[in-house]
mmCIF file of C-alpha atoms in Angstrom:
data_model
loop_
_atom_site.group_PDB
_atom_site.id
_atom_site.type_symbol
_atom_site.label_atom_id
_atom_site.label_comp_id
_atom_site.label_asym_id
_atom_site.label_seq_id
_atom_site.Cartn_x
_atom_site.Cartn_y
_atom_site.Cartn_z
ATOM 1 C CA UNK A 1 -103.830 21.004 53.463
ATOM 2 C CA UNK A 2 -107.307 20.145 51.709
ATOM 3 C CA UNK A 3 -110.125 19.275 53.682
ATOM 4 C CA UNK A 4 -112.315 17.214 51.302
ATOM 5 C CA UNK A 5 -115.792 15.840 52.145
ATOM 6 C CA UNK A 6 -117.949 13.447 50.117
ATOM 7 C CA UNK A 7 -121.685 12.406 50.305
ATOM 8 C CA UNK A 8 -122.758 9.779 50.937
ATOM 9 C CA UNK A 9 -120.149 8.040 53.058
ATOM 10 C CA UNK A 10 -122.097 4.972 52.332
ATOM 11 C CA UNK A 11 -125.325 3.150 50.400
ATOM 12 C CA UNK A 12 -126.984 0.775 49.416
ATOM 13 C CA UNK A 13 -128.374 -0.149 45.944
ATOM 14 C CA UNK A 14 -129.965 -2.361 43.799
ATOM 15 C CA UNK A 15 -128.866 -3.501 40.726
ATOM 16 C CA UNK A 16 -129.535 -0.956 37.741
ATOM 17 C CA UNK A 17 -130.149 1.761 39.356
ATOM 18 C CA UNK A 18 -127.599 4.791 39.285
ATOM 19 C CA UNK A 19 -126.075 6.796 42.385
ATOM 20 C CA UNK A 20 -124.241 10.310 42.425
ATOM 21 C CA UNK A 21 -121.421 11.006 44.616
ATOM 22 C CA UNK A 22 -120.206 14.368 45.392
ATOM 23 C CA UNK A 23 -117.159 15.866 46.514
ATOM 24 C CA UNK A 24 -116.599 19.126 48.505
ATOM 25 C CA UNK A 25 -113.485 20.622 48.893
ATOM 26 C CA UNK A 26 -112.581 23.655 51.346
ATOM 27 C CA UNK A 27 -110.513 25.498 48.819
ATOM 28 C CA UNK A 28 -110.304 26.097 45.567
ATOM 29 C CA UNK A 29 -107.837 23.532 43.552
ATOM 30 C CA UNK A 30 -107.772 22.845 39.742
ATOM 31 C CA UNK A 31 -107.000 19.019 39.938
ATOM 32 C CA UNK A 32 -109.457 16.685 41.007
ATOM 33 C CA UNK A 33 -109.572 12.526 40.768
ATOM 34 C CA UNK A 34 -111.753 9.997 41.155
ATOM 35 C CA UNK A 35 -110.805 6.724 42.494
ATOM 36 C CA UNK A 36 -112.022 3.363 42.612
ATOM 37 C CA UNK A 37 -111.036 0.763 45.260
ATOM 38 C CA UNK A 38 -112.682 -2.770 45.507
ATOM 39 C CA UNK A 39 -112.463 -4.854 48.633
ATOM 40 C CA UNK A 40 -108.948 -5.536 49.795
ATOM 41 C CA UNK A 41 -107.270 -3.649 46.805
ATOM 42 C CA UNK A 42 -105.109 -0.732 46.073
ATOM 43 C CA UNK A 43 -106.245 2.106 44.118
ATOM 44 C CA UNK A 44 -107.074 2.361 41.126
ATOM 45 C CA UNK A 45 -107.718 5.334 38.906
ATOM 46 C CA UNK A 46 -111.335 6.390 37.038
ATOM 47 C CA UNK A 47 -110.591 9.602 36.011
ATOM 48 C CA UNK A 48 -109.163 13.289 36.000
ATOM 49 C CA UNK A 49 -111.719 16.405 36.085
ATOM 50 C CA UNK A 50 -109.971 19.555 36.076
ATOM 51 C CA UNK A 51 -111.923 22.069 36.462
ATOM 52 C CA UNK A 52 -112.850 23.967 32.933
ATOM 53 C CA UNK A 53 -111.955 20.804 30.504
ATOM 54 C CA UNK A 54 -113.879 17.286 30.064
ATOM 55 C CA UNK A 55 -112.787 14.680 32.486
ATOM 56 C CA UNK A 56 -110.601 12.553 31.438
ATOM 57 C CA UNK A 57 -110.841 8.627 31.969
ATOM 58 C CA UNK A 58 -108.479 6.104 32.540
ATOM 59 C CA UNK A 59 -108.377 2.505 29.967
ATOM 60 C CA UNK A 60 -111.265 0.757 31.135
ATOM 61 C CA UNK A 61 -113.348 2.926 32.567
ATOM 62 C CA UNK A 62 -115.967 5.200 29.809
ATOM 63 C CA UNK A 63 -118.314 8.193 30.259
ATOM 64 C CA UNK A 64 -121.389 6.699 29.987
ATOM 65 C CA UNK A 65 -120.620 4.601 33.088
ATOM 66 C CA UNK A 66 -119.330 6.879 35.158
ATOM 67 C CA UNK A 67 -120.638 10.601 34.274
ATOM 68 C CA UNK A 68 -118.161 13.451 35.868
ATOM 69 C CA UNK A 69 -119.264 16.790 35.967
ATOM 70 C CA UNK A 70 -116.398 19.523 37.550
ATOM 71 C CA UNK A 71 -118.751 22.671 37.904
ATOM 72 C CA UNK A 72 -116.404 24.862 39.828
ATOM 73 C CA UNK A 73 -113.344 24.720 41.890
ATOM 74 C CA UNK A 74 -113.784 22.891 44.688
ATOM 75 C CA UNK A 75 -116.813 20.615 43.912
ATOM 76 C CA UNK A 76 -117.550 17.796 41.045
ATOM 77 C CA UNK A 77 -119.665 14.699 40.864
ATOM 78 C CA UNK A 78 -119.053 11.167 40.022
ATOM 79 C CA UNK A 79 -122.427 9.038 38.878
ATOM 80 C CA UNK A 80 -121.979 5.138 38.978
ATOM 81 C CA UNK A 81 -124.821 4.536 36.646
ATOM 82 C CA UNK A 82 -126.944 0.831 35.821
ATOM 83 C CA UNK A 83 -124.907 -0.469 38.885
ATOM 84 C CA UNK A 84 -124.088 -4.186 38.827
ATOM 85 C CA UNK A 85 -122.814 -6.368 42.283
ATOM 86 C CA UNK A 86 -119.194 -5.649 40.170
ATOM 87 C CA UNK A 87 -119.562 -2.121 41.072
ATOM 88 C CA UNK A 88 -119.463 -2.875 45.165
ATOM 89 C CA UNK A 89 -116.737 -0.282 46.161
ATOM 90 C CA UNK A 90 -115.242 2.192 47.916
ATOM 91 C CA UNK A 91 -115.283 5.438 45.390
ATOM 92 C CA UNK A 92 -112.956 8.175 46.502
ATOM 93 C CA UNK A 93 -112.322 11.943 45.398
ATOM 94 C CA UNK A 94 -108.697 13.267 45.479
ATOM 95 C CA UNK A 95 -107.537 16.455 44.837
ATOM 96 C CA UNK A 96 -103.502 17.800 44.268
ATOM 97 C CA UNK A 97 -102.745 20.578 46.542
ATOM 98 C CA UNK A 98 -101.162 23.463 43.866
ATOM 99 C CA UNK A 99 -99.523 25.745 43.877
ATOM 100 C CA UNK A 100 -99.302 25.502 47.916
ATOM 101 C CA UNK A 101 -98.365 22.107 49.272
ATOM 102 C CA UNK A 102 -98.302 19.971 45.999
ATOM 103 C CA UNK A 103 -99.583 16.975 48.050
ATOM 104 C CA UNK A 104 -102.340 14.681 47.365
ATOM 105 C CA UNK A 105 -105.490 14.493 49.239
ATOM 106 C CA UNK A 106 -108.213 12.674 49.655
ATOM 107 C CA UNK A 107 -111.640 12.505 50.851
ATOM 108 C CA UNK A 108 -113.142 9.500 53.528
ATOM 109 C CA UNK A 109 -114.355 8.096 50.624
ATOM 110 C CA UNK A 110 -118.098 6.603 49.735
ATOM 111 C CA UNK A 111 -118.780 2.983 50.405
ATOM 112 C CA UNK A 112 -121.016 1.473 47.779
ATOM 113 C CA UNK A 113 -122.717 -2.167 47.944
ATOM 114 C CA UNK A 114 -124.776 -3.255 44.968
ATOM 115 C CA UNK A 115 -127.484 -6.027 45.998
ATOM 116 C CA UNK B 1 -94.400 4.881 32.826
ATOM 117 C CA UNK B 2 -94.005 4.789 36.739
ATOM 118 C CA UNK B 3 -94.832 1.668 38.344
ATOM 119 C CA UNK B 4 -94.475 0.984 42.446
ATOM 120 C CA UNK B 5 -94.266 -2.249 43.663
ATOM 121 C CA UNK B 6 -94.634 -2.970 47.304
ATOM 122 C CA UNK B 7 -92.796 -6.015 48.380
ATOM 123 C CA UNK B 8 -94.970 -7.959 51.382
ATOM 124 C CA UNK B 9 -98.683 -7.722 51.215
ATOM 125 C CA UNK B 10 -98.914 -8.411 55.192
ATOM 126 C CA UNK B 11 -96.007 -7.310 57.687
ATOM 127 C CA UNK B 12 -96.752 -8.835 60.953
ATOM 128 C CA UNK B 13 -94.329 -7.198 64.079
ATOM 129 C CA UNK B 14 -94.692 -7.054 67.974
ATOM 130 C CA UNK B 15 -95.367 -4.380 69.493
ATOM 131 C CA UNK B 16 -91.947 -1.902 70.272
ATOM 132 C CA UNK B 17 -90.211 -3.519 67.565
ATOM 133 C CA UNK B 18 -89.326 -2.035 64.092
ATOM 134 C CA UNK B 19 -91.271 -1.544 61.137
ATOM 135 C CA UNK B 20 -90.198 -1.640 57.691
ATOM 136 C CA UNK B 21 -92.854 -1.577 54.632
ATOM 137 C CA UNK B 22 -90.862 -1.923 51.450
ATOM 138 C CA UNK B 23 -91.686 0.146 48.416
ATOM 139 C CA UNK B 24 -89.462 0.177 44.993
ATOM 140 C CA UNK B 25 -90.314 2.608 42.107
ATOM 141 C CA UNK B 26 -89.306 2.137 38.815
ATOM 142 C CA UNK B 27 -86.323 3.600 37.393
ATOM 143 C CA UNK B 28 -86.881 7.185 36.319
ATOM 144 C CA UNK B 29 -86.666 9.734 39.675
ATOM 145 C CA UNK B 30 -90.235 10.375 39.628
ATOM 146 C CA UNK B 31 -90.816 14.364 41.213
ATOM 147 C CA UNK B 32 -93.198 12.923 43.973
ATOM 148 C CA UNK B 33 -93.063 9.524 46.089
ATOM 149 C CA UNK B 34 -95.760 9.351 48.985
ATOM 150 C CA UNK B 35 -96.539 7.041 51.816
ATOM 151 C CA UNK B 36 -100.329 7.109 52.961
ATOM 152 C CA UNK B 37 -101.742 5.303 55.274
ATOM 153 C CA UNK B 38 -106.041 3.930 55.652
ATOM 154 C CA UNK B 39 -106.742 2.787 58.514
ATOM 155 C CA UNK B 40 -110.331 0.807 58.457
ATOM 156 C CA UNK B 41 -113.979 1.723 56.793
ATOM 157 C CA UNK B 42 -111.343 5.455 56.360
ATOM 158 C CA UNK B 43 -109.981 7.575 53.544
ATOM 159 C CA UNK B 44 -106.405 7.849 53.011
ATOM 160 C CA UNK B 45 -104.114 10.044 55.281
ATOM 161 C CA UNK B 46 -100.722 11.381 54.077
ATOM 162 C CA UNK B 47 -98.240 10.018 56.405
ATOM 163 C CA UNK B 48 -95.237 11.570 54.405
ATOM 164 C CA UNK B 49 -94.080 12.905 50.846
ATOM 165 C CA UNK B 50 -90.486 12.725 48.755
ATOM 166 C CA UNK B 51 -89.946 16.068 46.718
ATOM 167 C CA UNK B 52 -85.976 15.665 46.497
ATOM 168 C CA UNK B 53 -85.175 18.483 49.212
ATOM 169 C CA UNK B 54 -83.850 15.857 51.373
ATOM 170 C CA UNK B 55 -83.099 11.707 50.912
ATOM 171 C CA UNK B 56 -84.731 11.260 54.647
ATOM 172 C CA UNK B 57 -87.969 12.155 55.005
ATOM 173 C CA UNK B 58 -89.962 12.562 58.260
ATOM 174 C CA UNK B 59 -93.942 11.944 58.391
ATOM 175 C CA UNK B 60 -96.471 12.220 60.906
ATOM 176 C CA UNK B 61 -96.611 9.359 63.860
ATOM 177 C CA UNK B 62 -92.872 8.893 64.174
ATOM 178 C CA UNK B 63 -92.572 7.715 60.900
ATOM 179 C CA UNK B 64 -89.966 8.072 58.260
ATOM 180 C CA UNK B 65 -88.646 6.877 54.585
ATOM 181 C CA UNK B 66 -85.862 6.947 53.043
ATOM 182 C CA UNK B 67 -84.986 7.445 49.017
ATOM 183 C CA UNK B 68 -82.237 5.383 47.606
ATOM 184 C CA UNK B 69 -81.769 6.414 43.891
ATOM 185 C CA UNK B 70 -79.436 3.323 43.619
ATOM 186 C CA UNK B 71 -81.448 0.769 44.939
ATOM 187 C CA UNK B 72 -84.836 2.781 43.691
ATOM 188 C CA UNK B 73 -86.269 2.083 46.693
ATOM 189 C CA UNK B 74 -88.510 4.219 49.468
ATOM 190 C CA UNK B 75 -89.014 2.070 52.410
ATOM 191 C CA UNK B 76 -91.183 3.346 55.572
ATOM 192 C CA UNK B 77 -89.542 2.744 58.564
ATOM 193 C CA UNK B 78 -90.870 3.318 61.952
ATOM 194 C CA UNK B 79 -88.443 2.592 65.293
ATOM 195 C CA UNK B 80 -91.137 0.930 67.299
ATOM 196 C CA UNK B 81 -94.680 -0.176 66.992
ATOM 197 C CA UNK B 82 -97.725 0.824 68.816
ATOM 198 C CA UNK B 83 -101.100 -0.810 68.532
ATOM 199 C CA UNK B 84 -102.661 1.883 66.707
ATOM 200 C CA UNK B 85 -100.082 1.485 64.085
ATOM 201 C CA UNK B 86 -102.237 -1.124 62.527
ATOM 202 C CA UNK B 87 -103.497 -0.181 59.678
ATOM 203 C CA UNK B 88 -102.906 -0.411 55.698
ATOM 204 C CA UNK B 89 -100.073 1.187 53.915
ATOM 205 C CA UNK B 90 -99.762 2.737 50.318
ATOM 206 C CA UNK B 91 -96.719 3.870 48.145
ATOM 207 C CA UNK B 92 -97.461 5.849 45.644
ATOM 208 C CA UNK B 93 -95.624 7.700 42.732
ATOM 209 C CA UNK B 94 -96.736 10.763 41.357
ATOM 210 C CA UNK B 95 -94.927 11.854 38.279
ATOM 211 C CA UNK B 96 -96.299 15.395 35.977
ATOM 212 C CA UNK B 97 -98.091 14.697 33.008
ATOM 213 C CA UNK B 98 -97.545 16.509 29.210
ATOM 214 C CA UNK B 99 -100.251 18.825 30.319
ATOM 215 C CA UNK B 100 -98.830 19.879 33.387
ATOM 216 C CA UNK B 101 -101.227 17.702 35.530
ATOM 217 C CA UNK B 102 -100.572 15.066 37.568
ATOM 218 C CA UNK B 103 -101.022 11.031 38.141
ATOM 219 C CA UNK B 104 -100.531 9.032 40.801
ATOM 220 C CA UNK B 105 -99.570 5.506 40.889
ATOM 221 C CA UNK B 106 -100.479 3.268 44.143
ATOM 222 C CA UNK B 107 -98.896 0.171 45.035
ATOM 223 C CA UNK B 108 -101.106 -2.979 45.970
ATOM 224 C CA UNK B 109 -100.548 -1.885 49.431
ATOM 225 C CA UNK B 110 -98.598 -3.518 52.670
ATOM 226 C CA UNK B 111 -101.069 -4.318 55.620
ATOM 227 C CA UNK B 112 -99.568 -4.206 58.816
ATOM 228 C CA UNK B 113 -100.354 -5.967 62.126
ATOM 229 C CA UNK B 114 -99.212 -5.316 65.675
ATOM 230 C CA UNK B 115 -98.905 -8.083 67.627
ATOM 231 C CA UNK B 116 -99.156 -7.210 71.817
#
C-alpha cells in the first residue's frame, strides 16, 4: 500500500492570507487527488494532478483558488489562497495505487481553520 | 455518472451486537466499490475494496460487505461490535474515466456509535 504524509497536519490562519499544503508519498504513483472535507461532511473532490499534465478541477472549484503543482511522482502541492472562514477544512491528498493494488489511499489529512 | 447513497447518517448498536451500514450504488457495475473508515481528527483507512473477484468481500477488523448486483447494494456488515468500532464510515465508488484515470465518488457517510 501507499504511505502518504502531508504537512501541516494542522493551522491556523487569518483571513486573506494563503497556505500551501504538501503531500509526500513513499512510492512513485501517477494519480494524485485533492480533497476537500468541511465539518461533519463527506468528501468532496478539488481536483486531479497527474503527474506530467495540468491538474484538473472539479465544477466549482478554479485554479486561481486553489494552485496545484505535481512536480514529480510522489509529491504535489495544493495552495488555498485569500482564505475566507468558508475555507475552514480538512484538505486531504489521495493517491490510486497502479498498477499494484489499484486501491485508493489517503493521507491524515491537513486541518485548516480560517479566523 | 456513479452516485452512492448511504442510507442512515447515524447507526447506533450495543456493544456484541451486529452492524450493518447500508450503501446502494447506482445502476451501472462500477469496477471499484470501497468501504473506508475515519476515525476522529484522522485520515481515511481502507477497511475493504469490491473488484468483482468475489460477491463477499472480507476487510480488515472483522469486517465484511457484500455486492448484490440485483438490489445494487454493498452493505458493511460486521458480526459484533467493539468499542473501538466507533468511528465514521464511507462508501465510495470508483469507476475509470475516458482517459484511463480514475474518480471516486463518496457517500455522505454513516457514523456509527457503540453503546456499552
Amino acid at each position: 500500500s501507499a504511505v502518504i504524509s502531508q504537512k501541516p497536519s494542522r493551522d491556523i490562519c487569518q483571513r486573506g492570507t494563503s497556505l500551501t499544503i504538501q503531500c509526500q508519498v513513499d512510492s512513485q504513483v501517477t494519480m494524485m487527488f485533492w480533497y476537500r472535507q468541511q465539518p461533519g461532511q463527506s468528501l468532496t473532490l478539488i481536483a486531479t494532478a497527474n503527474q506530467g499534465s495540468e491538474a484538473t478541477y472539479e465544477s466549482g472549484f478554479v485554479i486561481d483558488k486553489f494552485p496545484i503543482s505535481r512536480p514529480n511522482l510522489t509529491f504535489s502541492t495544493l495552495t488555498v489562497s485569500n482564505m475566507s472562514p468558508e475555507d475552514s477544512s480538512i484538505y486531504l491528498c489521495s493517491v490510486w495505487d497502479r498498477p499494484f493494488t489499484d486501491t485508493q489511499y489517503f493521507g491524515p489529512g491537513t486541518r485548516l481553520t480560517v479566523l | 455518472a456513479q452516485s452512492v447513497t448511504q442510507l442512515g447518517s447515524h447507526v447506533s448498536v450495543s456493544e456484541g451486537a451486529l452492524v450493518l451500514l447500508r450503501c446502494n450504488y447506482s445502476s451501472s457495475v462500477p469496477p471499484y466499490l470501497f468501504w473506508y473508515v475515519q476515525y476522529p481528527n484522522q485520515g481515511l483507512q481502507l477497511l475493504l475494496k469490491y473488484t468483482s473477484a468475489a460477491t463477499l468481500v472480507k476487510g480488515i477488523n472483522g469486517f465484511e460487505a457484500e455486492f448484490k448486483k440485483s438490489e445494487t447494494s454493498f452493505h458493511l456488515t460486521k458480526p459484533s461490535a467493539h468499542m473501538s468500532d466507533a468511528a465514521e464510515y464511507f462508501c465510495a465508488v470508483s469507476d475509470q474515466e475516458d482517459t484511463g484515470g480514475f474518480k471516486t465518488i463518496f457517500g455522505a457517510g454513516t457514523r456509527l456509535f457503540v453503546k456499552a
